[in-house]
Short mmCIF file of C-alpha atoms in Angstrom, two decimals:
data_model
loop_
_atom_site.label_atom_id
_atom_site.label_comp_id
_atom_site.label_asym_id
_atom_site.label_seq_id
_atom_site.Cartn_x
_atom_site.Cartn_y
_atom_site.Cartn_z
CA UNK O 1 -24.63 -6.02 4.58
CA UNK O 2 -25.20 -2.26 4.65
CA UNK O 3 -28.57 -2.81 6.31
CA UNK O 4 -27.01 -5.04 8.98
CA UNK O 5 -24.08 -2.70 9.65
CA UNK O 6 -26.64 -0.07 10.63
CA UNK O 7 -29.33 -2.20 12.25
CA UNK O 8 -26.99 -4.43 14.28
CA UNK O 9 -24.85 -1.72 15.84
CA UNK O 10 -21.66 -1.88 13.77
CA UNK O 11 -22.06 1.65 12.43
CA UNK O 12 -22.56 2.95 15.97
CA UNK O 13 -19.08 1.73 16.98
CA UNK O 14 -17.35 3.10 13.87
CA UNK O 15 -17.57 0.69 10.95
CA UNK O 16 -18.41 2.74 7.86
CA UNK O 17 -17.31 1.11 4.59
CA UNK O 18 -19.12 -1.61 2.63
CA UNK O 19 -16.65 -3.03 0.12
CA UNK O 20 -17.28 -5.01 -3.06
CA UNK O 21 -14.38 -7.27 -4.07
CA UNK O 22 -13.45 -8.87 -7.41
CA UNK O 23 -15.86 -10.21 -10.06
CA UNK O 24 -18.42 -7.40 -9.98
CA UNK O 25 -18.27 -6.21 -13.65
CA UNK O 26 -19.11 -7.86 -16.93
CA UNK O 27 -16.26 -9.60 -18.78
CA UNK O 28 -16.07 -6.82 -21.38
CA UNK O 29 -15.96 -3.05 -21.14
CA UNK O 30 -18.72 -0.97 -22.68
CA UNK O 31 -18.40 0.73 -26.09
CA UNK O 32 -17.23 3.91 -24.33
CA UNK O 33 -14.40 1.99 -22.64
CA UNK O 34 -16.03 2.15 -19.24
CA UNK O 35 -16.50 -0.75 -16.85
CA UNK O 36 -20.02 -2.20 -16.75
CA UNK O 37 -21.52 -3.64 -13.55
CA UNK O 38 -22.86 -7.19 -13.94
CA UNK O 39 -26.57 -6.61 -14.72
CA UNK O 40 -27.65 -9.74 -12.84
CA UNK O 41 -25.78 -8.95 -9.65
CA UNK O 42 -26.24 -5.18 -9.78
CA UNK O 43 -29.40 -4.57 -11.84
CA UNK O 44 -29.72 -0.95 -10.70
CA UNK O 45 -26.07 -0.14 -11.32
CA UNK O 46 -23.35 1.14 -9.01
CA UNK O 47 -24.57 4.72 -8.76
CA UNK O 48 -27.89 3.55 -7.32
CA UNK O 49 -26.11 1.21 -4.92
CA UNK O 50 -23.78 3.98 -3.79
CA UNK O 51 -26.76 6.27 -3.23
CA UNK O 52 -28.44 3.58 -1.14
CA UNK O 53 -25.33 2.98 0.96
CA UNK O 54 -24.82 6.73 1.43
CA UNK O 55 -28.44 6.99 2.53
CA UNK O 56 -27.52 4.65 5.39
CA UNK O 57 -24.72 7.00 6.45
CA UNK O 58 -22.12 4.56 5.12
CA UNK O 59 -19.53 4.56 2.31
CA UNK O 60 -19.10 2.22 -0.66
CA UNK O 61 -15.84 0.58 -1.71
CA UNK O 62 -15.05 -1.18 -4.97
CA UNK O 63 -12.29 -3.34 -6.45
CA UNK O 64 -10.06 -3.04 -9.48
CA UNK O 65 -6.64 -4.26 -10.57
CA UNK O 66 -3.55 -2.55 -11.95
CA UNK O 67 -3.09 -5.33 -14.51
CA UNK O 68 -4.81 -6.16 -17.78
CA UNK O 69 -7.16 -8.55 -15.93
CA UNK O 70 -8.24 -8.80 -12.31
CA UNK O 71 -7.35 -11.87 -10.25
CA UNK O 72 -10.74 -13.33 -11.21
CA UNK O 73 -10.26 -12.67 -14.93
CA UNK O 74 -12.36 -9.51 -15.27
CA UNK O 75 -11.24 -6.31 -17.04
CA UNK O 76 -8.32 -4.63 -15.29
CA UNK O 77 -7.39 -0.96 -15.31
CA UNK O 78 -4.25 -1.24 -17.47
CA UNK O 79 -4.42 1.60 -20.02
CA UNK O 80 -7.72 2.75 -18.43
CA UNK O 81 -6.51 4.39 -15.22
CA UNK O 82 -7.99 7.82 -15.93
CA UNK O 83 -11.25 6.41 -17.28
CA UNK O 84 -11.74 4.09 -14.33
CA UNK O 85 -10.90 6.76 -11.76
CA UNK O 86 -13.51 9.09 -13.25
CA UNK O 87 -16.05 6.26 -13.53
CA UNK O 88 -15.69 5.46 -9.83
CA UNK O 89 -16.03 9.15 -8.93
CA UNK O 90 -19.13 9.49 -11.12
CA UNK O 91 -20.69 6.50 -9.37
CA UNK O 92 -20.00 7.98 -5.91
CA UNK O 93 -17.43 5.39 -4.85
CA UNK O 94 -15.60 6.16 -1.59
CA UNK O 95 -12.84 3.51 -1.53
CA UNK O 96 -10.83 1.78 -4.25
CA UNK O 97 -9.02 -1.48 -3.56
CA UNK O 98 -6.35 -1.74 -6.28
CA UNK O 99 -4.89 -5.21 -6.81
CA UNK O 100 -1.75 -6.46 -8.58
CA UNK O 101 -2.72 -9.60 -10.51
CA UNK O 102 -1.70 -9.97 -14.16
CA UNK O 103 0.67 -7.02 -13.98
CA UNK O 104 4.38 -6.27 -14.14
CA UNK O 105 5.58 -5.62 -10.61
CA UNK O 106 8.36 -3.40 -11.94
CA UNK O 107 5.65 -0.94 -13.03
CA UNK O 108 4.20 -0.43 -9.54
CA UNK O 109 6.53 2.47 -8.77
CA UNK O 110 4.92 4.40 -11.63
CA UNK O 111 1.48 2.87 -11.92
CA UNK O 112 0.17 3.29 -8.40
CA UNK O 113 1.18 6.99 -8.20
CA UNK O 114 -0.49 7.45 -11.59
CA UNK O 115 -3.74 6.01 -10.27
CA UNK O 116 -3.42 8.23 -7.19
CA UNK O 117 -3.03 11.23 -9.52
CA UNK O 118 -6.13 10.35 -11.55
CA UNK O 119 -8.21 9.69 -8.42
CA UNK O 120 -7.23 13.08 -7.06
CA UNK O 121 -8.01 14.70 -10.42
CA UNK O 122 -11.65 13.66 -10.04
CA UNK O 123 -12.03 15.93 -7.03
CA UNK O 124 -13.85 13.20 -5.10
CA UNK O 125 -12.31 11.90 -1.85
CA UNK O 126 -11.64 8.20 -2.53
CA UNK O 127 -9.65 6.16 -0.04
CA UNK O 128 -6.87 4.45 -2.00
CA UNK O 129 -6.36 0.89 -0.72
CA UNK O 130 -3.25 -0.52 -2.42
CA UNK O 131 -2.19 -4.13 -2.78
CA UNK O 132 1.30 -2.69 -3.39
CA UNK O 133 3.68 -4.09 -2.05
CA UNK O 134 1.80 -7.27 -1.05
CA UNK O 135 5.02 -8.66 0.46
CA UNK O 136 6.59 -9.84 -2.81
CA UNK O 137 10.01 -8.30 -2.20
CA UNK O 138 11.79 -5.49 -0.42
CA UNK O 139 9.74 -2.35 -0.80
CA UNK O 140 10.09 1.41 -0.63
CA UNK O 141 7.51 2.04 2.07
CA UNK O 142 8.15 5.77 1.98
CA UNK O 143 6.94 5.89 -1.63
CA UNK O 144 4.05 3.54 -0.85
CA UNK O 145 2.91 5.73 2.05
CA UNK O 146 3.11 8.84 -0.16
CA UNK O 147 0.71 7.25 -2.64
CA UNK O 148 -1.62 5.01 -0.66
CA UNK O 149 -3.98 5.61 2.25
CA UNK O 150 -3.80 1.95 3.29
CA UNK O 151 -1.38 -0.62 1.88
CA UNK O 152 -1.21 -4.37 2.16
CA UNK O 153 1.85 -5.87 3.80
CA UNK O 154 1.78 -9.57 2.90
CA UNK O 155 -0.13 -12.58 1.67
CA UNK O 156 -3.92 -12.87 1.61
CA UNK O 157 -5.40 -13.98 4.92
CA UNK O 158 -7.09 -17.38 4.98
CA UNK O 159 -9.69 -18.63 7.44
CA UNK O 160 -7.19 -20.56 9.56
CA UNK O 161 -5.00 -20.12 12.62
CA UNK O 162 -1.85 -20.85 10.61
CA UNK O 163 -2.67 -17.99 8.26
CA UNK O 164 -3.56 -15.53 11.03
CA UNK O 165 -0.48 -16.34 13.06
CA UNK O 166 1.64 -16.19 9.91
CA UNK O 167 0.58 -12.56 9.50
CA UNK O 168 1.31 -11.84 13.17
CA UNK O 169 4.74 -13.41 12.64
CA UNK O 170 5.26 -11.22 9.56
CA UNK O 171 4.54 -8.15 11.67
CA UNK O 172 6.91 -9.42 14.34
CA UNK O 173 9.69 -9.62 11.74
CA UNK O 174 8.79 -6.06 10.60
CA UNK O 175 10.33 -6.49 7.16
CA UNK O 176 11.97 -3.32 5.83
CA UNK O 177 10.88 -1.60 9.07
CA UNK O 178 7.40 -0.96 7.65
CA UNK O 179 6.07 -0.13 11.14
CA UNK O 180 8.00 3.15 10.92
CA UNK O 181 5.86 4.30 7.99
CA UNK O 182 2.46 3.24 9.30
CA UNK O 183 0.42 5.95 10.98
CA UNK O 184 -2.13 8.70 10.36
CA UNK O 185 -2.45 9.24 6.62
CA UNK O 186 -0.98 5.89 5.59
CA UNK O 187 -1.75 2.61 7.31
CA UNK O 188 -0.22 -0.84 6.98
CA UNK O 189 -2.98 -3.35 6.20
CA UNK O 190 -2.58 -7.00 7.32
CA UNK O 191 -5.75 -7.95 5.38
CA UNK O 192 -9.25 -8.74 6.54
CA UNK O 193 -10.66 -9.96 9.81
CA UNK O 194 -12.01 -13.52 9.60
CA UNK O 195 -13.70 -13.23 12.99
CA UNK O 196 -17.10 -14.93 12.82
CA UNK O 197 -16.25 -17.28 9.96
CA UNK O 198 -15.43 -21.00 10.26
CA UNK O 199 -11.71 -21.62 10.76
CA UNK O 200 -10.88 -19.97 14.09
CA UNK O 201 -11.76 -20.91 17.63
CA UNK O 202 -13.06 -18.15 19.89
CA UNK O 203 -9.58 -17.81 21.47
CA UNK O 204 -8.08 -17.39 18.02
CA UNK O 205 -10.72 -14.83 17.05
CA UNK O 206 -9.77 -12.81 20.14
CA UNK O 207 -6.14 -13.05 19.11
CA UNK O 208 -6.75 -11.81 15.58
CA UNK O 209 -8.99 -8.95 16.67
CA UNK O 210 -6.70 -7.94 19.52
CA UNK O 211 -3.57 -7.97 17.38
CA UNK O 212 -5.19 -6.15 14.44
CA UNK O 213 -6.08 -3.47 17.00
CA UNK O 214 -2.52 -3.45 18.33
CA UNK O 215 -1.23 -3.04 14.78
CA UNK O 216 -3.45 0.04 14.25
CA UNK O 217 -4.85 -1.84 11.26
CA UNK O 218 -7.82 -1.08 9.05
CA UNK O 219 -10.61 -3.30 10.40
CA UNK O 220 -12.40 -4.87 7.45
CA UNK O 221 -14.85 -7.60 8.40
CA UNK O 222 -15.04 -10.60 6.08
CA UNK O 223 -18.14 -12.33 7.42
CA UNK O 224 -21.81 -12.76 6.57
CA UNK O 225 -23.44 -10.44 9.11
CA UNK O 226 -26.77 -12.21 8.60
CA UNK O 227 -25.43 -15.37 10.26
CA UNK O 228 -22.68 -14.21 12.61
CA UNK O 229 -22.37 -15.83 16.05
CA UNK O 230 -23.28 -13.63 19.00
CA UNK O 231 -19.86 -13.95 20.63
CA UNK O 232 -18.12 -12.96 17.37
CA UNK O 233 -20.44 -10.00 16.93
CA UNK O 234 -19.73 -8.86 20.50
CA UNK O 235 -16.02 -9.17 19.84
CA UNK O 236 -16.14 -7.06 16.67
CA UNK O 237 -18.06 -4.40 18.61
CA UNK O 238 -15.81 -4.45 21.70
CA UNK O 239 -15.35 -0.74 22.39
CA UNK O 240 -12.27 -1.28 24.55
CA UNK O 241 -10.38 -3.00 21.74
CA UNK O 242 -11.71 -0.56 19.15
CA UNK O 243 -10.37 2.31 21.28
CA UNK O 244 -6.90 0.75 21.14
CA UNK O 245 -7.19 0.35 17.38
CA UNK O 246 -8.34 3.96 16.95
CA UNK O 247 -5.85 5.57 19.34
CA UNK O 248 -5.04 8.99 17.81
CA UNK O 249 -1.26 8.47 17.92
CA UNK O 250 -1.69 5.70 15.38
CA UNK O 251 1.50 3.89 16.37
CA UNK O 252 1.83 0.31 15.20
CA UNK O 253 2.74 -2.30 17.81
CA UNK O 254 6.16 -3.89 17.45
CA UNK O 255 7.67 -7.05 18.87
CA UNK O 256 9.28 -6.51 22.26
CA UNK O 257 10.50 -10.05 22.88
CA UNK O 258 9.83 -13.76 22.49
CA UNK O 259 9.50 -16.07 25.50
CA UNK O 260 8.99 -19.75 26.32
CA UNK O 261 11.20 -21.13 23.54
CA UNK O 262 9.91 -18.46 21.16
CA UNK O 263 6.31 -19.66 21.46
CA UNK O 264 5.07 -16.51 23.24
CA UNK O 265 5.29 -13.25 21.31
CA UNK O 266 5.20 -10.03 23.34
CA UNK O 267 4.17 -6.87 21.49
CA UNK O 268 3.97 -3.33 22.86
CA UNK O 269 2.30 -0.24 21.49
CA UNK O 270 2.53 3.36 22.77
CA UNK O 271 -0.83 5.07 23.24
CA UNK O 272 -1.87 8.66 23.94
CA UNK O 273 -1.32 10.15 27.42
CA UNK O 274 1.83 8.06 27.93
CA UNK O 275 -0.16 4.84 28.15
CA UNK O 276 1.21 1.52 26.96
CA UNK O 277 -0.63 -1.45 25.49
CA UNK O 278 1.02 -4.87 25.78
CA UNK O 279 -0.08 -8.10 24.13
CA UNK O 280 1.09 -11.67 24.78
CA UNK O 281 0.29 -14.12 21.97
CA UNK O 282 0.63 -17.89 22.37
CA UNK O 283 1.79 -19.45 19.10
CA UNK O 284 0.88 -22.97 20.25
CA UNK O 285 -2.68 -24.28 19.94
CA UNK O 286 -2.29 -27.34 22.15
CA UNK O 287 -1.84 -28.15 25.81
CA UNK O 288 -2.59 -25.88 28.75
CA UNK O 289 -2.32 -22.11 29.27
CA UNK O 290 1.22 -20.80 29.59
CA UNK O 291 2.00 -18.90 32.78
CA UNK O 292 4.45 -16.02 32.46
CA UNK O 293 6.05 -13.69 34.95
CA UNK O 294 7.66 -10.50 33.68
CA UNK O 295 8.81 -7.21 35.16
CA UNK O 296 6.85 -4.09 34.35
CA UNK O 297 9.98 -2.64 32.82
CA UNK O 298 10.11 -5.56 30.36
CA UNK O 299 7.11 -4.11 28.51
CA UNK O 300 8.16 -0.48 28.76
CA UNK O 301 6.65 0.57 32.10
CA UNK O 302 9.10 3.24 33.20
CA UNK O 303 7.10 5.68 35.33
CA UNK O 304 8.50 5.40 38.87
CA UNK O 305 5.11 6.25 40.39
CA UNK O 306 3.65 3.12 38.82
CA UNK O 307 0.76 2.27 36.53
CA UNK O 308 -2.85 1.25 36.79
CA UNK O 309 -3.28 -1.76 34.53
CA UNK O 310 -6.58 -2.94 33.01
CA UNK O 311 -7.52 -5.86 30.78
CA UNK O 312 -7.69 -4.68 27.16
CA UNK O 313 -10.89 -6.58 26.41
CA UNK O 314 -12.91 -6.02 29.59
CA UNK O 315 -11.34 -2.87 31.08
CA UNK O 316 -11.32 -4.67 34.44
CA UNK O 317 -8.48 -3.76 36.77
CA UNK O 318 -5.49 -6.09 36.88
CA UNK O 319 -3.86 -4.07 39.66
CA UNK O 320 -1.18 -1.43 40.10
CA UNK O 321 2.40 -2.10 39.09
CA UNK O 322 5.79 -0.44 39.33
CA UNK O 323 8.56 -0.91 36.77
CA UNK O 324 10.12 -3.39 39.20
CA UNK O 325 6.86 -5.25 39.91
CA UNK O 326 6.20 -8.79 38.74
CA UNK O 327 3.28 -9.08 36.32
CA UNK O 328 1.83 -12.57 36.00
CA UNK O 329 -0.25 -13.58 32.95
CA UNK O 330 -1.77 -16.86 31.80
CA UNK O 331 -1.94 -17.09 28.02
CA UNK O 332 -4.35 -19.68 26.61
CA UNK O 333 -3.32 -21.91 23.69
CA UNK O 334 -3.45 -19.81 20.49
CA UNK O 335 -4.80 -17.06 22.74
CA UNK O 336 -3.94 -13.54 23.77
CA UNK O 337 -3.57 -11.53 26.95
CA UNK O 338 -3.77 -7.80 26.25
CA UNK O 339 -3.57 -5.03 28.82
CA UNK O 340 -3.35 -1.24 28.91
CA UNK O 341 -1.15 0.49 31.48
CA UNK O 342 -1.90 4.10 32.48
CA UNK O 343 0.75 6.04 34.46
CA UNK O 344 -0.27 7.35 37.86
#
């Protein structure tokens, strides 16, 4: 995957982490209490792998769990937080995904900050990717943001439209106002992109990628880059959408309104230089495209001199609009229309 990220142009547009998920170690710790990479899967060890990935100009991520066992039944970090943090630093790891299986959720308030402390004690910059809160209950997002660089917001994504739209719906509901806490230094994480896999149509892939960009989300591809379809690859490397995702303000899109019997969700996101991004998502995956007419002011266009509006995916002009102008969009079934408005 590291080879393909470089050779196939993903690194050139900004992708930089290669992340190993659960099930990478042996089932028992070594005699020194340290985790041991599976010798069949990683015969050269993690330090050699990290060196190889770094040699590509990329970074290596790894997985562990706050509990006694990981979700897959491998050794967790319970009672080994300091040891594991130092082990990852010694190996040259750049990102730690820290899960919550087989653990007491009441301990998260203490355990995740403890792991943050031990990671920082190593002196190595390691991005802390927390599965806290994972959407189990009401959460103190201020504390989560203080501890974590990126933090999961809800259930694991599945390779299906119902799952993807369920996450979009979760963001629309904005439980505990988590959008307020997401921004530079601490990002809400809706889970991985399944663009290029098997469960989504091309329209649905556009919707996931467009909305993950609107949410200022971490973009973690979950796809075999050796076999990805050309149209999915082009989508993941769409510089116009990536620019929205990476906008320096880092503001997360929030729901502006629902239309057409609540089947069309309208999100807006402020961008730098007083620009506004607006996205229309069609919940339905049947029938014909839905035609909508809205006023510019309905999506936050307030500049009386008007706006130049371009398609978010193609950067092609959609025209100039005033706050009082009608904007007409046709949203495909389970599709998205996304535009960026720049004030004149």
